[in-house]
Amino acid sequence: MIHQFKNNGYNIVLDVESGAIHQVDEPTYEMIARYKDCSRDELFSHMKDSFPDIDHQELNEIYDEIAQLESEGSLFSGEDYKEAFHDYSRRPTVVKALCLHVAHDCNLSCRYCFAAEGTYHGSSRELMSLETGKVALDYLVRNSGIRRNLEVDFFGGEPLLNFDVVKELVAYGRQLEHEHDKRFRFTLTTNGVLLNDEVMEFANRELYNVVLSLDGRRQVNDRMRPFRGSDAVGSYDRIVPKLLRFAKGRQGQYYVRGTYTHHNLDFTNDVFHLADLGFDQISVEPVVASSEDEYAIRKEDLPKLFSEYDRLAAEMVRRHGTPEDFNFFHFMIDLEGGPCVYKRLSGCGSGTEYLAVTPSGDLYPCHQFVGSEEFKMGDVFSGIHRHDLVGEFASCNVYSKPECRECFARFYCSGGCAANAYHFHGSILDTYEIGCELQKKRVECAIMIQVALADSSDESSES
């Protein structure tokens, strides 16, 4: 399977199975498109009609080059991953990551929040106790097998509402590292309202990654991310100075994560706004919302969003290597090595390798299933009870999803988000169509950026 596309003046051919990328001229692009469907004579005849100035020698050279790439396995390659699929659902798995919901409470009232202001549609606001958190870390160590590197994300709501417990759990995790020869990578996702010197110092010392929530321009952020309360004032002015100070002094990974909606389809301007403020690690993602919500992304919005992604990709190429340079999370793909075959097939590992833990210790496949009682898998005190759910999630991969089997982007998105599929169609084996279309566009733009940068590098070396 191949995928051909044009982006920002580049003709690009992706060999889906091998992951090989080819930047080609117009005649080669056209010949590849018909190479498998025509005889050599038919192909040459068509090419002469499309490119009257091309001579027979050039046609032979293009054809022979395509044939060489095919013989090398970098064009029209076979489906290598199907062999891995046969035993996929029976593969042994261990738990390697937990999303610890240390706070089912929040100090903001974001309009698009899937967690309902951090309560996850529960009856009350709740903080995780230190005792429950310790049991959760014990559960992770006990169920991680021989895997040494483990991940824990402090999540909410707003986890800094329970900062004392976060600190104590990190200290307990460091103790477990020595006792069990494990290594924890702790991360934290925060809206930044409670950032202060103590939190920043702690984050630089102990946290592998910090996710900072900010949607972009003041009017965009404040429309969707106000404080709780009757006045519901926006949060931009309160948090931006703190987030900038944190980012500029950050010793370790971070990124600013925003959400765009139907109200700011020109979201590229929000990305540029964040970059121009001084953030150099940025993620701005589409809202996932019911079609009944007035801020939801609609099918008719897609052409505008596609053009915005093209614009963003071109600007990132222009800024590369300058003081204005920045990374955009959804354009960061590895075209050389990339993830292992299982990661390519199933993505995040929700329900098997990755679990969410509520303040009371209940286990769910991931944070986006929390609150849906039918997906409660067990608890950290007594373990997994719903082994049927484990099996269902273990079998969820790009070959078990009909919509993914022939999609060129399947090894980059790994089948997309199971929670989104379920919430829109009632099955984790389905797909969220708008999300799929945007993901495919992002993959194309990410490939174009790397092609453009490689092309620029080649030109520089020649000069």
mmCIF file of N, CA, C and O in Angstrom, residues 316-326 453:
data_model
loop_
_atom_site.group_PDB
_atom_site.id
_atom_site.type_symbol
_atom_site.label_atom_id
_atom_site.label_comp_id
_atom_site.label_asym_id
_atom_site.label_seq_id
_atom_site.Cartn_x
_atom_site.Cartn_y
_atom_site.Cartn_z
ATOM 1 N N MET A 316 6.434 26.457 10.269
ATOM 2 C CA MET A 316 7.432 25.762 11.077
ATOM 3 C C MET A 316 8.710 25.508 10.290
ATOM 4 O O MET A 316 9.812 25.599 10.833
ATOM 5 N N VAL A 317 8.562 25.204 9.012
ATOM 6 C CA VAL A 317 9.747 25.051 8.163
ATOM 7 C C VAL A 317 10.488 26.374 8.068
ATOM 8 O O VAL A 317 11.724 26.424 8.170
ATOM 9 N N ARG A 318 9.743 27.464 7.902
ATOM 10 C CA ARG A 318 10.383 28.779 7.790
ATOM 11 C C ARG A 318 11.139 29.150 9.064
ATOM 12 O O ARG A 318 12.227 29.722 9.024
ATOM 13 N N ARG A 319 10.555 28.804 10.226
ATOM 14 C CA ARG A 319 11.161 29.184 11.500
ATOM 15 C C ARG A 319 12.267 28.235 11.951
ATOM 16 O O ARG A 319 12.986 28.538 12.902
ATOM 17 N N HIS A 320 12.387 27.100 11.313
ATOM 18 C CA HIS A 320 13.339 26.092 11.787
ATOM 19 C C HIS A 320 14.758 26.653 11.858
ATOM 20 O O HIS A 320 15.252 27.285 10.917
ATOM 21 N N GLY A 321 15.410 26.430 12.986
ATOM 22 C CA GLY A 321 16.776 26.870 13.155
ATOM 23 C C GLY A 321 16.949 28.332 13.488
ATOM 24 O O GLY A 321 18.071 28.820 13.613
ATOM 25 N N THR A 322 15.820 29.047 13.658
ATOM 26 C CA THR A 322 15.871 30.460 14.027
ATOM 27 C C THR A 322 15.474 30.605 15.498
ATOM 28 O O THR A 322 14.988 29.654 16.119
ATOM 29 N N PRO A 323 15.641 31.789 16.076
ATOM 30 C CA PRO A 323 15.193 31.995 17.463
ATOM 31 C C PRO A 323 13.687 31.812 17.643
ATOM 32 O O PRO A 323 13.219 31.649 18.774
ATOM 33 N N GLU A 324 12.927 31.833 16.542
ATOM 34 C CA GLU A 324 11.470 31.656 16.625
ATOM 35 C C GLU A 324 11.040 30.196 16.516
ATOM 36 O O GLU A 324 9.856 29.886 16.516
ATOM 37 N N ASP A 325 11.985 29.277 16.427
ATOM 38 C CA ASP A 325 11.707 27.855 16.231
ATOM 39 C C ASP A 325 10.898 27.292 17.406
ATOM 40 O O ASP A 325 11.048 27.726 18.547
ATOM 41 N N PHE A 326 10.032 26.320 17.122
ATOM 42 C CA PHE A 326 9.293 25.627 18.177
ATOM 43 C C PHE A 326 8.876 24.252 17.679
ATOM 44 O O PHE A 326 8.858 23.984 16.479
ATOM 45 N N LEU A 453 12.823 19.864 5.472
ATOM 46 C CA LEU A 453 14.051 20.116 6.218
ATOM 47 C C LEU A 453 15.216 19.309 5.659
ATOM 48 O O LEU A 453 16.349 19.796 5.601
#
